[in-house]
Amino acid sequence: YGASVAACGDHIAVGAPRDEETESAGYGAGMVFIYKSGSGGYALEQELYLSSSGTTLTKLSHFGAHVELDTKGDDKYIIVGAPQFGESLDDHGRVEIFKSGSSGWATHKILYPHNATNTYEYMGCSVDITGGVAIAGAYNDRESGGSNSGTLTGQAYIFDATTVTTSGTEDFGHPFRFGAKTVSNIRGIGAGTDIKVKSDDD
């Protein structure tokens, strides 16, 4: 509890990546505690778990290893990394973005690594979100991008967290590597080597 914390406005998020409440047959599935400030101080508002959308809860996913909060207009988002999540592959990682609504915090988007053939990418080891733009790190991603081949260069994914794809909540995002010569595939940012993410106040 407290492996990663974030604060934004009147909310605080606390990650507990080794929590076992969500995995009766194992441990380390992880969870995130959301607190909201009120007249009596901070009180628990909601507990977030690894979404079961498209898969089953898995032990050792370490959901909550890294958390960040963001407000864009009237919308509030939480991005949560689960770097050791794995379905058919070991520890490729996954990131979930939750959005606050009238019924509480609900899964808004599920983010997977661009290459589904690599193991041990650890996507979600580091996450950030500001102004609706989400970034997720995968420090163990391979340069050639497939079948566990190539140099371990790492990779960052940039997402528009405010939209949902027509096919559902799953999204593979836009990969970016250190030293890339063009990033024209990243929405709203032109080609170049210097990338800056601006908030609404910039």
PDB file of C-alpha atoms in Angstrom:
ATOM      1  CA  TYR A   1       0.000   0.000   0.000  1.00  0.00           C
ATOM      2  CA  GLY A   2       1.498   3.320  -1.084  1.00  0.00           C
ATOM      3  CA  ALA A   3       3.868   2.016  -3.745  1.00  0.00           C
ATOM      4  CA  SER A   4       2.599   4.878  -5.920  1.00  0.00           C
ATOM      5  CA  VAL A   5       0.456   7.887  -5.018  1.00  0.00           C
ATOM      6  CA  ALA A   6      -1.079  10.790  -6.940  1.00  0.00           C
ATOM      7  CA  ALA A   7      -3.128  13.861  -6.085  1.00  0.00           C
ATOM      8  CA  CYS A   8      -5.285  16.143  -8.224  1.00  0.00           C
ATOM      9  CA  GLY A   9      -7.953  18.566  -7.031  1.00  0.00           C
ATOM     10  CA  ASP A  10      -9.875  16.992  -4.172  1.00  0.00           C
ATOM     11  CA  HIS A  11      -8.826  13.400  -4.972  1.00  0.00           C
ATOM     12  CA  ILE A  12      -5.904  11.210  -3.918  1.00  0.00           C
ATOM     13  CA  ALA A  13      -5.088   7.821  -5.473  1.00  0.00           C
ATOM     14  CA  VAL A  14      -2.988   5.228  -3.654  1.00  0.00           C
ATOM     15  CA  GLY A  15      -1.647   2.129  -5.390  1.00  0.00           C
ATOM     16  CA  ALA A  16      -1.317  -1.222  -3.623  1.00  0.00           C
ATOM     17  CA  PRO A  17       0.177  -3.462  -6.330  1.00  0.00           C
ATOM     18  CA  ARG A  18       0.603  -6.541  -4.146  1.00  0.00           C
ATOM     19  CA  ASP A  19      -2.925  -6.533  -2.759  1.00  0.00           C
ATOM     20  CA  GLU A  20      -4.519  -9.967  -3.013  1.00  0.00           C
ATOM     21  CA  GLU A  21      -8.172  -9.143  -2.422  1.00  0.00           C
ATOM     22  CA  THR A  22      -8.984  -9.469  -6.115  1.00  0.00           C
ATOM     23  CA  GLU A  23      -7.326 -12.859  -6.545  1.00  0.00           C
ATOM     24  CA  SER A  24      -8.590 -15.559  -4.203  1.00  0.00           C
ATOM     25  CA  ALA A  25      -6.238 -18.185  -5.612  1.00  0.00           C
ATOM     26  CA  GLY A  26      -3.092 -16.073  -5.607  1.00  0.00           C
ATOM     27  CA  TYR A  27      -1.587 -12.763  -4.698  1.00  0.00           C
ATOM     28  CA  GLY A  28      -0.324  -9.541  -6.209  1.00  0.00           C
ATOM     29  CA  ALA A  29      -3.311  -8.798  -8.464  1.00  0.00           C
ATOM     30  CA  GLY A  30      -3.259  -5.305  -6.963  1.00  0.00           C
ATOM     31  CA  MET A  31      -5.768  -2.544  -6.385  1.00  0.00           C
ATOM     32  CA  VAL A  32      -6.028   1.255  -6.097  1.00  0.00           C
ATOM     33  CA  PHE A  33      -7.715   3.215  -3.309  1.00  0.00           C
ATOM     34  CA  ILE A  34      -9.413   6.517  -4.226  1.00  0.00           C
ATOM     35  CA  TYR A  35      -9.933   9.114  -1.497  1.00  0.00           C
ATOM     36  CA  LYS A  36     -11.904  12.344  -1.724  1.00  0.00           C
ATOM     37  CA  SER A  37     -11.492  15.429   0.435  1.00  0.00           C
ATOM     38  CA  GLY A  38     -14.500  16.630   2.410  1.00  0.00           C
ATOM     39  CA  SER A  39     -15.409  18.585   5.514  1.00  0.00           C
ATOM     40  CA  GLY A  40     -14.122  15.776   7.703  1.00  0.00           C
ATOM     41  CA  GLY A  41     -10.885  15.248   5.770  1.00  0.00           C
ATOM     42  CA  TYR A  42     -10.089  12.576   3.202  1.00  0.00           C
ATOM     43  CA  ALA A  43     -12.433   9.584   3.080  1.00  0.00           C
ATOM     44  CA  LEU A  44     -12.331   6.417   0.963  1.00  0.00           C
ATOM     45  CA  GLU A  45     -14.481   6.961  -2.126  1.00  0.00           C
ATOM     46  CA  GLN A  46     -13.836   3.800  -4.139  1.00  0.00           C
ATOM     47  CA  GLU A  47     -11.544   0.812  -4.610  1.00  0.00           C
ATOM     48  CA  LEU A  48     -10.410   0.047  -8.166  1.00  0.00           C
ATOM     49  CA  TYR A  49      -9.505  -3.425  -9.376  1.00  0.00           C
ATOM     50  CA  LEU A  50      -7.990  -4.857 -12.520  1.00  0.00           C
ATOM     51  CA  SER A  51     -10.839  -4.913 -15.030  1.00  0.00           C
ATOM     52  CA  SER A  52     -12.073  -8.323 -16.108  1.00  0.00           C
ATOM     53  CA  SER A  53     -13.025  -6.989 -19.539  1.00  0.00           C
ATOM     54  CA  GLY A  54     -11.740  -9.440 -22.131  1.00  0.00           C
ATOM     55  CA  THR A  55      -9.836 -11.550 -19.630  1.00  0.00           C
ATOM     56  CA  THR A  56      -9.899 -12.925 -16.100  1.00  0.00           C
ATOM     57  CA  LEU A  57      -8.279 -11.419 -13.058  1.00  0.00           C
ATOM     58  CA  THR A  58      -4.705 -12.626 -12.798  1.00  0.00           C
ATOM     59  CA  LYS A  59      -2.340 -12.839  -9.878  1.00  0.00           C
ATOM     60  CA  LEU A  60       0.968 -10.959  -9.915  1.00  0.00           C
ATOM     61  CA  SER A  61      -0.309  -8.308 -12.346  1.00  0.00           C
ATOM     62  CA  HIS A  62       0.736  -5.598  -9.858  1.00  0.00           C
ATOM     63  CA  PHE A  63      -2.156  -3.327 -10.778  1.00  0.00           C
ATOM     64  CA  GLY A  64      -1.420  -0.018  -9.048  1.00  0.00           C
ATOM     65  CA  ALA A  65       2.356  -0.135  -9.435  1.00  0.00           C
ATOM     66  CA  HIS A  66       2.056   3.393 -10.851  1.00  0.00           C
ATOM     67  CA  VAL A  67      -0.955   5.733 -10.723  1.00  0.00           C
ATOM     68  CA  GLU A  68      -1.634   9.293 -11.890  1.00  0.00           C
ATOM     69  CA  LEU A  69      -4.674  11.593 -11.744  1.00  0.00           C
ATOM     70  CA  ASP A  70      -5.836  14.199 -14.237  1.00  0.00           C
ATOM     71  CA  THR A  71      -8.644  16.700 -14.680  1.00  0.00           C
ATOM     72  CA  LYS A  72      -9.674  17.943 -18.129  1.00  0.00           C
ATOM     73  CA  GLY A  73     -12.554  20.369 -17.881  1.00  0.00           C
ATOM     74  CA  ASP A  74     -15.265  18.666 -15.865  1.00  0.00           C
ATOM     75  CA  ASP A  75     -13.835  15.194 -16.536  1.00  0.00           C
ATOM     76  CA  LYS A  76     -11.566  13.374 -14.099  1.00  0.00           C
ATOM     77  CA  TYR A  77      -9.309  10.493 -15.059  1.00  0.00           C
ATOM     78  CA  ILE A  78      -7.065   7.990 -13.275  1.00  0.00           C
ATOM     79  CA  ILE A  79      -4.430   6.035 -15.180  1.00  0.00           C
ATOM     80  CA  VAL A  80      -3.173   2.817 -13.565  1.00  0.00           C
ATOM     81  CA  GLY A  81      -0.277   0.620 -14.622  1.00  0.00           C
ATOM     82  CA  ALA A  82      -0.276  -3.174 -14.254  1.00  0.00           C
ATOM     83  CA  PRO A  83       3.241  -3.922 -15.586  1.00  0.00           C
ATOM     84  CA  GLN A  84       3.214  -7.654 -14.872  1.00  0.00           C
ATOM     85  CA  PHE A  85      -0.186  -8.371 -16.350  1.00  0.00           C
ATOM     86  CA  GLY A  86      -0.167 -11.262 -18.789  1.00  0.00           C
ATOM     87  CA  GLU A  87      -2.713 -13.313 -20.670  1.00  0.00           C
ATOM     88  CA  SER A  88      -1.216 -15.681 -23.253  1.00  0.00           C
ATOM     89  CA  LEU A  89       2.196 -14.030 -22.755  1.00  0.00           C
ATOM     90  CA  ASP A  90       4.223 -13.406 -19.604  1.00  0.00           C
ATOM     91  CA  ASP A  91       4.332  -9.906 -18.137  1.00  0.00           C
ATOM     92  CA  HIS A  92       3.654  -7.856 -21.278  1.00  0.00           C
ATOM     93  CA  GLY A  93       1.761  -5.415 -19.058  1.00  0.00           C
ATOM     94  CA  ARG A  94      -1.406  -3.391 -19.391  1.00  0.00           C
ATOM     95  CA  VAL A  95      -2.704   0.069 -18.515  1.00  0.00           C
ATOM     96  CA  GLU A  96      -6.227   1.078 -17.561  1.00  0.00           C
ATOM     97  CA  ILE A  97      -7.770   4.531 -17.585  1.00  0.00           C
ATOM     98  CA  PHE A  98     -10.766   5.132 -15.332  1.00  0.00           C
ATOM     99  CA  LYS A  99     -13.161   8.069 -15.658  1.00  0.00           C
ATOM    100  CA  SER A 100     -15.262   9.559 -12.879  1.00  0.00           C
ATOM    101  CA  GLY A 101     -19.001   9.733 -13.466  1.00  0.00           C
ATOM    102  CA  SER A 102     -22.332   9.867 -11.670  1.00  0.00           C
ATOM    103  CA  SER A 103     -21.964   6.206 -10.684  1.00  0.00           C
ATOM    104  CA  GLY A 104     -18.361   6.520  -9.544  1.00  0.00           C
ATOM    105  CA  TRP A 105     -15.097   5.590 -11.258  1.00  0.00           C
ATOM    106  CA  ALA A 106     -15.505   3.216 -14.199  1.00  0.00           C
ATOM    107  CA  THR A 107     -13.148   1.726 -16.801  1.00  0.00           C
ATOM    108  CA  HIS A 108     -12.843   4.183 -19.690  1.00  0.00           C
ATOM    109  CA  LYS A 109     -10.077   2.630 -21.780  1.00  0.00           C
ATOM    110  CA  ILE A 110      -7.821  -0.453 -21.601  1.00  0.00           C
ATOM    111  CA  LEU A 111      -4.385  -0.012 -23.152  1.00  0.00           C
ATOM    112  CA  TYR A 112      -2.250  -2.896 -24.416  1.00  0.00           C
ATOM    113  CA  PRO A 113       1.281  -3.039 -25.869  1.00  0.00           C
ATOM    114  CA  HIS A 114       1.425  -2.430 -29.617  1.00  0.00           C
ATOM    115  CA  ASN A 115       3.241  -5.724 -30.142  1.00  0.00           C
ATOM    116  CA  ALA A 116       1.281  -8.646 -28.771  1.00  0.00           C
ATOM    117  CA  THR A 117       4.106 -11.103 -29.504  1.00  0.00           C
ATOM    118  CA  ASN A 118       6.642  -9.841 -26.965  1.00  0.00           C
ATOM    119  CA  THR A 119       6.846 -11.052 -23.386  1.00  0.00           C
ATOM    120  CA  TYR A 120       8.184  -9.124 -20.401  1.00  0.00           C
ATOM    121  CA  GLU A 121       7.577  -5.658 -21.874  1.00  0.00           C
ATOM    122  CA  TYR A 122       6.297  -4.381 -18.502  1.00  0.00           C
ATOM    123  CA  MET A 123       3.986  -1.809 -20.054  1.00  0.00           C
ATOM    124  CA  GLY A 124       2.634   0.342 -17.242  1.00  0.00           C
ATOM    125  CA  CYS A 125       5.843   0.417 -15.224  1.00  0.00           C
ATOM    126  CA  SER A 126       5.501   4.196 -15.522  1.00  0.00           C
ATOM    127  CA  VAL A 127       2.410   6.203 -16.478  1.00  0.00           C
ATOM    128  CA  ASP A 128       1.324   9.827 -16.689  1.00  0.00           C
ATOM    129  CA  ILE A 129      -1.723  11.755 -17.838  1.00  0.00           C
ATOM    130  CA  THR A 130      -2.268  15.470 -18.347  1.00  0.00           C
ATOM    131  CA  GLY A 131      -4.819  17.424 -20.329  1.00  0.00           C
ATOM    132  CA  GLY A 132      -6.329  14.202 -21.652  1.00  0.00           C
ATOM    133  CA  VAL A 133      -3.011  12.947 -23.064  1.00  0.00           C
ATOM    134  CA  ALA A 134      -1.822   9.671 -21.526  1.00  0.00           C
ATOM    135  CA  ILE A 135       1.696   8.211 -21.663  1.00  0.00           C
ATOM    136  CA  ALA A 136       2.729   4.690 -20.667  1.00  0.00           C
ATOM    137  CA  GLY A 137       6.253   3.298 -20.484  1.00  0.00           C
ATOM    138  CA  ALA A 138       7.340  -0.215 -21.454  1.00  0.00           C
ATOM    139  CA  TYR A 139      11.017  -0.253 -20.566  1.00  0.00           C
ATOM    140  CA  ASN A 140      11.646  -3.834 -21.700  1.00  0.00           C
ATOM    141  CA  ASP A 141      10.166  -3.568 -25.202  1.00  0.00           C
ATOM    142  CA  ARG A 142      12.334  -4.871 -28.040  1.00  0.00           C
ATOM    143  CA  GLU A 143      13.561  -2.804 -30.963  1.00  0.00           C
ATOM    144  CA  SER A 144      12.442  -5.133 -33.741  1.00  0.00           C
ATOM    145  CA  GLY A 145       9.009  -5.322 -32.191  1.00  0.00           C
ATOM    146  CA  GLY A 146       8.116  -8.972 -32.555  1.00  0.00           C
ATOM    147  CA  SER A 147       8.621 -12.504 -31.292  1.00  0.00           C
ATOM    148  CA  ASN A 148      10.996 -11.465 -28.509  1.00  0.00           C
ATOM    149  CA  SER A 149      13.769 -10.556 -30.920  1.00  0.00           C
ATOM    150  CA  GLY A 150      16.006  -7.504 -31.143  1.00  0.00           C
ATOM    151  CA  THR A 151      17.610  -5.185 -28.615  1.00  0.00           C
ATOM    152  CA  LEU A 152      15.811  -4.263 -25.401  1.00  0.00           C
ATOM    153  CA  THR A 153      15.383  -0.568 -26.159  1.00  0.00           C
ATOM    154  CA  GLY A 154      12.157   0.192 -24.343  1.00  0.00           C
ATOM    155  CA  GLN A 155       9.193   2.114 -25.706  1.00  0.00           C
ATOM    156  CA  ALA A 156       6.693   4.780 -24.700  1.00  0.00           C
ATOM    157  CA  TYR A 157       3.047   4.871 -25.784  1.00  0.00           C
ATOM    158  CA  ILE A 158       1.103   8.103 -26.251  1.00  0.00           C
ATOM    159  CA  PHE A 159      -2.702   8.048 -26.169  1.00  0.00           C
ATOM    160  CA  ASP A 160      -5.622  10.410 -26.443  1.00  0.00           C
ATOM    161  CA  ALA A 161      -7.344   9.402 -23.217  1.00  0.00           C
ATOM    162  CA  THR A 162     -10.475  11.426 -23.883  1.00  0.00           C
ATOM    163  CA  THR A 163     -11.698   9.302 -26.798  1.00  0.00           C
ATOM    164  CA  VAL A 164     -12.874   5.717 -27.102  1.00  0.00           C
ATOM    165  CA  THR A 165     -12.308   3.721 -30.264  1.00  0.00           C
ATOM    166  CA  THR A 166     -15.327   2.528 -32.213  1.00  0.00           C
ATOM    167  CA  SER A 167     -14.365  -1.085 -31.539  1.00  0.00           C
ATOM    168  CA  GLY A 168     -14.612  -0.684 -27.764  1.00  0.00           C
ATOM    169  CA  THR A 169     -12.412   0.419 -24.903  1.00  0.00           C
ATOM    170  CA  GLU A 170      -9.239  -1.400 -25.946  1.00  0.00           C
ATOM    171  CA  ASP A 171      -6.541   0.657 -27.623  1.00  0.00           C
ATOM    172  CA  PHE A 172      -2.966  -0.058 -28.701  1.00  0.00           C
ATOM    173  CA  GLY A 173      -1.926   3.600 -28.947  1.00  0.00           C
ATOM    174  CA  HIS A 174       0.954   5.172 -30.860  1.00  0.00           C
ATOM    175  CA  PRO A 175       4.452   3.844 -30.067  1.00  0.00           C
ATOM    176  CA  PHE A 176       7.421   6.194 -29.852  1.00  0.00           C
ATOM    177  CA  ARG A 177      11.092   5.316 -29.392  1.00  0.00           C
ATOM    178  CA  PHE A 178      14.033   7.433 -28.373  1.00  0.00           C
ATOM    179  CA  GLY A 179      15.760   8.677 -31.531  1.00  0.00           C
ATOM    180  CA  ALA A 180      12.713   8.341 -33.801  1.00  0.00           C
ATOM    181  CA  LYS A 181      12.911  10.660 -36.793  1.00  0.00           C
ATOM    182  CA  THR A 182       9.201  11.139 -37.291  1.00  0.00           C
ATOM    183  CA  VAL A 183       6.192  11.092 -35.019  1.00  0.00           C
ATOM    184  CA  SER A 184       3.559  12.105 -37.541  1.00  0.00           C
ATOM    185  CA  ASN A 185       1.387   9.188 -36.424  1.00  0.00           C
ATOM    186  CA  ILE A 186       0.858  10.841 -33.044  1.00  0.00           C
ATOM    187  CA  ARG A 187      -2.397  12.756 -33.067  1.00  0.00           C
ATOM    188  CA  GLY A 188      -2.061  16.518 -32.762  1.00  0.00           C
ATOM    189  CA  ILE A 189       1.737  16.545 -32.815  1.00  0.00           C
ATOM    190  CA  GLY A 190       3.733  17.042 -36.016  1.00  0.00           C
ATOM    191  CA  ALA A 191       6.885  15.304 -37.144  1.00  0.00           C
ATOM    192  CA  GLY A 192      10.078  16.044 -35.256  1.00  0.00           C
ATOM    193  CA  THR A 193      12.343  14.787 -32.511  1.00  0.00           C
ATOM    194  CA  ASP A 194      11.345  17.173 -29.710  1.00  0.00           C
ATOM    195  CA  ILE A 195       8.007  16.171 -28.201  1.00  0.00           C
ATOM    196  CA  LYS A 196       6.299  18.286 -25.561  1.00  0.00           C
ATOM    197  CA  VAL A 197       2.939  17.532 -23.994  1.00  0.00           C
ATOM    198  CA  LYS A 198       1.122  20.761 -23.139  1.00  0.00           C
ATOM    199  CA  SER A 199      -1.633  21.157 -20.602  1.00  0.00           C
ATOM    200  CA  ASP A 200      -4.623  23.457 -21.047  1.00  0.00           C
ATOM    201  CA  ASP A 201      -2.802  26.138 -19.055  1.00  0.00           C
ATOM    202  CA  ASP A 202       0.273  26.241 -21.336  1.00  0.00           C
TER     203      ASP A 202
END
